[in-house]
């Protein structure tokens, strides 16, 4: 019971962080494009879009979700590599952020949340 509770709380926390991150990214993207939709509205929109697929019963029911994940990840990788190649000529040399306690904890927290979905892999 304790392990199950811990896994469920971790997965809930990871989902909340990703929901906030996606909402902030879309808010900034749309704001830069000229339309200002509230960050709070974006949270509701993303939650409404992601709620139906989360109610699917088994991984075999999620084949369309997997195809969507493959397509969106591939598109993101292509766009990122293309922009990196185009920007490489004009970009100044990269300067790493200063090493201090806050940056260290931020990096550690990002890594923890990036791998936060690992308990579900055993189920899949």
PDB file of C-alpha atoms in Angstrom:
ATOM      1  CA  UNK A   1       0.000   0.000   0.000  1.00  0.00           C
ATOM      2  CA  UNK A   2       2.840   2.398   0.857  1.00  0.00           C
ATOM      3  CA  UNK A   3       4.667   1.681  -2.405  1.00  0.00           C
ATOM      4  CA  UNK A   4       1.488   2.060  -4.441  1.00  0.00           C
ATOM      5  CA  UNK A   5       0.680   5.333  -2.685  1.00  0.00           C
ATOM      6  CA  UNK A   6       4.218   6.615  -3.299  1.00  0.00           C
ATOM      7  CA  UNK A   7       4.094   5.733  -6.989  1.00  0.00           C
ATOM      8  CA  UNK A   8       0.677   7.332  -7.431  1.00  0.00           C
ATOM      9  CA  UNK A   9       1.761  10.529  -5.667  1.00  0.00           C
ATOM     10  CA  UNK A  10       4.931  10.680  -7.758  1.00  0.00           C
ATOM     11  CA  UNK A  11       3.044  10.191 -11.016  1.00  0.00           C
ATOM     12  CA  UNK A  12       0.486  12.814  -9.994  1.00  0.00           C
ATOM     13  CA  UNK A  13       3.282  15.286  -9.223  1.00  0.00           C
ATOM     14  CA  UNK A  14       5.013  14.577 -12.517  1.00  0.00           C
ATOM     15  CA  UNK A  15       1.749  15.071 -14.421  1.00  0.00           C
ATOM     16  CA  UNK A  16       1.150  18.404 -12.685  1.00  0.00           C
ATOM     17  CA  UNK A  17       4.669  19.630 -13.490  1.00  0.00           C
ATOM     18  CA  UNK A  18       4.345  18.650 -17.151  1.00  0.00           C
ATOM     19  CA  UNK A  19       0.898  20.272 -17.324  1.00  0.00           C
ATOM     20  CA  UNK A  20       2.308  23.524 -15.938  1.00  0.00           C
ATOM     21  CA  UNK A  21       5.330  23.357 -18.245  1.00  0.00           C
ATOM     22  CA  UNK A  22       3.225  22.720 -21.358  1.00  0.00           C
ATOM     23  CA  UNK A  23       0.822  25.503 -20.409  1.00  0.00           C
ATOM     24  CA  UNK A  24       3.639  27.987 -19.880  1.00  0.00           C
ATOM     25  CA  UNK A  25       5.254  27.028 -23.204  1.00  0.00           C
ATOM     26  CA  UNK A  26       2.000  27.398 -25.139  1.00  0.00           C
ATOM     27  CA  UNK A  27       1.200  30.653 -23.344  1.00  0.00           C
ATOM     28  CA  UNK A  28       4.560  32.131 -24.385  1.00  0.00           C
ATOM     29  CA  UNK A  29       4.307  30.747 -27.933  1.00  0.00           C
ATOM     30  CA  UNK A  30       0.843  32.154 -28.556  1.00  0.00           C
ATOM     31  CA  UNK A  31       1.701  35.442 -26.806  1.00  0.00           C
ATOM     32  CA  UNK A  32       4.718  35.875 -29.096  1.00  0.00           C
ATOM     33  CA  UNK A  33       2.461  35.160 -32.083  1.00  0.00           C
ATOM     34  CA  UNK A  34       0.233  38.095 -31.107  1.00  0.00           C
ATOM     35  CA  UNK A  35      -2.654  36.582 -29.150  1.00  0.00           C
ATOM     36  CA  UNK A  36      -2.638  36.693 -25.366  1.00  0.00           C
ATOM     37  CA  UNK A  37      -4.538  33.792 -23.804  1.00  0.00           C
ATOM     38  CA  UNK A  38      -4.221  33.453 -20.046  1.00  0.00           C
ATOM     39  CA  UNK A  39      -1.859  30.850 -18.599  1.00  0.00           C
ATOM     40  CA  UNK A  40      -4.774  29.519 -16.506  1.00  0.00           C
ATOM     41  CA  UNK A  41      -6.914  29.018 -19.619  1.00  0.00           C
ATOM     42  CA  UNK A  42      -4.072  27.063 -21.225  1.00  0.00           C
ATOM     43  CA  UNK A  43      -3.978  24.723 -18.229  1.00  0.00           C
ATOM     44  CA  UNK A  44      -7.685  23.980 -18.706  1.00  0.00           C
ATOM     45  CA  UNK A  45      -7.315  23.499 -22.473  1.00  0.00           C
ATOM     46  CA  UNK A  46      -4.383  21.091 -22.133  1.00  0.00           C
ATOM     47  CA  UNK A  47      -6.081  19.181 -19.321  1.00  0.00           C
ATOM     48  CA  UNK A  48      -9.240  18.822 -21.458  1.00  0.00           C
ATOM     49  CA  UNK A  49      -7.206  17.532 -24.399  1.00  0.00           C
ATOM     50  CA  UNK A  50      -5.171  15.076 -22.314  1.00  0.00           C
ATOM     51  CA  UNK A  51      -7.994  13.774 -20.125  1.00  0.00           C
ATOM     52  CA  UNK A  52      -9.751  11.469 -22.647  1.00  0.00           C
ATOM     53  CA  UNK A  53      -6.606   9.526 -23.655  1.00  0.00           C
ATOM     54  CA  UNK A  54      -5.733   9.029 -19.987  1.00  0.00           C
ATOM     55  CA  UNK A  55      -8.982   7.120 -19.493  1.00  0.00           C
ATOM     56  CA  UNK A  56      -8.065   4.405 -21.985  1.00  0.00           C
ATOM     57  CA  UNK A  57      -7.928   0.995 -20.372  1.00  0.00           C
ATOM     58  CA  UNK A  58      -4.762  -0.745 -21.518  1.00  0.00           C
ATOM     59  CA  UNK A  59      -1.691   0.109 -23.585  1.00  0.00           C
ATOM     60  CA  UNK A  60      -3.250  -1.729 -26.536  1.00  0.00           C
ATOM     61  CA  UNK A  61      -5.981   0.930 -26.557  1.00  0.00           C
ATOM     62  CA  UNK A  62      -3.361   3.648 -26.902  1.00  0.00           C
ATOM     63  CA  UNK A  63      -2.030   2.893 -30.372  1.00  0.00           C
ATOM     64  CA  UNK A  64      -3.141   6.285 -31.712  1.00  0.00           C
ATOM     65  CA  UNK A  65      -1.518   7.995 -28.750  1.00  0.00           C
ATOM     66  CA  UNK A  66       1.745   6.201 -29.562  1.00  0.00           C
ATOM     67  CA  UNK A  67       1.554   7.252 -33.210  1.00  0.00           C
ATOM     68  CA  UNK A  68       0.898  10.852 -32.141  1.00  0.00           C
ATOM     69  CA  UNK A  69       3.876  10.708 -29.779  1.00  0.00           C
ATOM     70  CA  UNK A  70       6.153   9.387 -32.534  1.00  0.00           C
ATOM     71  CA  UNK A  71       5.016  12.033 -35.020  1.00  0.00           C
ATOM     72  CA  UNK A  72       5.291  14.937 -32.573  1.00  0.00           C
ATOM     73  CA  UNK A  73       8.687  13.815 -31.248  1.00  0.00           C
ATOM     74  CA  UNK A  74      10.039  13.362 -34.773  1.00  0.00           C
ATOM     75  CA  UNK A  75       8.728  16.784 -35.832  1.00  0.00           C
ATOM     76  CA  UNK A  76      10.242  18.427 -32.744  1.00  0.00           C
ATOM     77  CA  UNK A  77      13.629  16.781 -33.357  1.00  0.00           C
ATOM     78  CA  UNK A  78      13.670  17.867 -37.005  1.00  0.00           C
ATOM     79  CA  UNK A  79      12.700  21.451 -36.111  1.00  0.00           C
ATOM     80  CA  UNK A  80      15.285  21.664 -33.314  1.00  0.00           C
ATOM     81  CA  UNK A  81      18.115  20.303 -35.477  1.00  0.00           C
ATOM     82  CA  UNK A  82      17.159  22.552 -38.398  1.00  0.00           C
ATOM     83  CA  UNK A  83      17.067  25.650 -36.169  1.00  0.00           C
ATOM     84  CA  UNK A  84      20.371  24.691 -34.533  1.00  0.00           C
ATOM     85  CA  UNK A  85      22.018  24.397 -37.946  1.00  0.00           C
ATOM     86  CA  UNK A  86      20.550  27.728 -39.119  1.00  0.00           C
ATOM     87  CA  UNK A  87      21.504  29.531 -35.893  1.00  0.00           C
ATOM     88  CA  UNK A  88      24.990  28.034 -35.552  1.00  0.00           C
ATOM     89  CA  UNK A  89      26.617  30.629 -37.791  1.00  0.00           C
ATOM     90  CA  UNK A  90      25.254  33.623 -35.865  1.00  0.00           C
ATOM     91  CA  UNK A  91      25.314  32.229 -32.338  1.00  0.00           C
ATOM     92  CA  UNK A  92      27.971  33.357 -29.874  1.00  0.00           C
ATOM     93  CA  UNK A  93      29.882  30.688 -27.938  1.00  0.00           C
ATOM     94  CA  UNK A  94      27.772  29.077 -25.241  1.00  0.00           C
ATOM     95  CA  UNK A  95      28.373  30.242 -21.693  1.00  0.00           C
ATOM     96  CA  UNK A  96      27.344  27.744 -19.004  1.00  0.00           C
ATOM     97  CA  UNK A  97      25.403  29.194 -16.082  1.00  0.00           C
ATOM     98  CA  UNK A  98      27.340  29.796 -12.884  1.00  0.00           C
ATOM     99  CA  UNK A  99      27.648  26.799 -10.611  1.00  0.00           C
ATOM    100  CA  UNK A 100      25.758  27.545  -7.419  1.00  0.00           C
ATOM    101  CA  UNK A 101      23.317  25.784  -5.104  1.00  0.00           C
ATOM    102  CA  UNK A 102      20.135  27.049  -6.796  1.00  0.00           C
ATOM    103  CA  UNK A 103      21.229  26.000 -10.302  1.00  0.00           C
ATOM    104  CA  UNK A 104      22.328  22.623  -8.951  1.00  0.00           C
ATOM    105  CA  UNK A 105      18.964  21.986  -7.303  1.00  0.00           C
ATOM    106  CA  UNK A 106      17.100  23.188 -10.408  1.00  0.00           C
ATOM    107  CA  UNK A 107      19.086  20.761 -12.585  1.00  0.00           C
ATOM    108  CA  UNK A 108      18.509  17.917 -10.133  1.00  0.00           C
ATOM    109  CA  UNK A 109      14.776  18.652  -9.986  1.00  0.00           C
ATOM    110  CA  UNK A 110      14.537  18.735 -13.777  1.00  0.00           C
ATOM    111  CA  UNK A 111      16.281  15.370 -14.050  1.00  0.00           C
ATOM    112  CA  UNK A 112      14.025  13.854 -11.360  1.00  0.00           C
ATOM    113  CA  UNK A 113      10.867  15.012 -13.118  1.00  0.00           C
ATOM    114  CA  UNK A 114      12.174  13.993 -16.545  1.00  0.00           C
ATOM    115  CA  UNK A 115      12.517  10.416 -15.310  1.00  0.00           C
ATOM    116  CA  UNK A 116       9.482  10.603 -13.011  1.00  0.00           C
ATOM    117  CA  UNK A 117       7.356   8.312 -15.166  1.00  0.00           C
ATOM    118  CA  UNK A 118       9.554   5.274 -14.629  1.00  0.00           C
ATOM    119  CA  UNK A 119       7.052   3.355 -12.400  1.00  0.00           C
ATOM    120  CA  UNK A 120       4.635   3.046 -15.323  1.00  0.00           C
ATOM    121  CA  UNK A 121       7.239   1.297 -17.498  1.00  0.00           C
ATOM    122  CA  UNK A 122       6.851  -1.903 -15.504  1.00  0.00           C
ATOM    123  CA  UNK A 123       3.121  -1.868 -16.220  1.00  0.00           C
ATOM    124  CA  UNK A 124       3.655  -1.304 -19.943  1.00  0.00           C
TER     125      UNK A 124
END
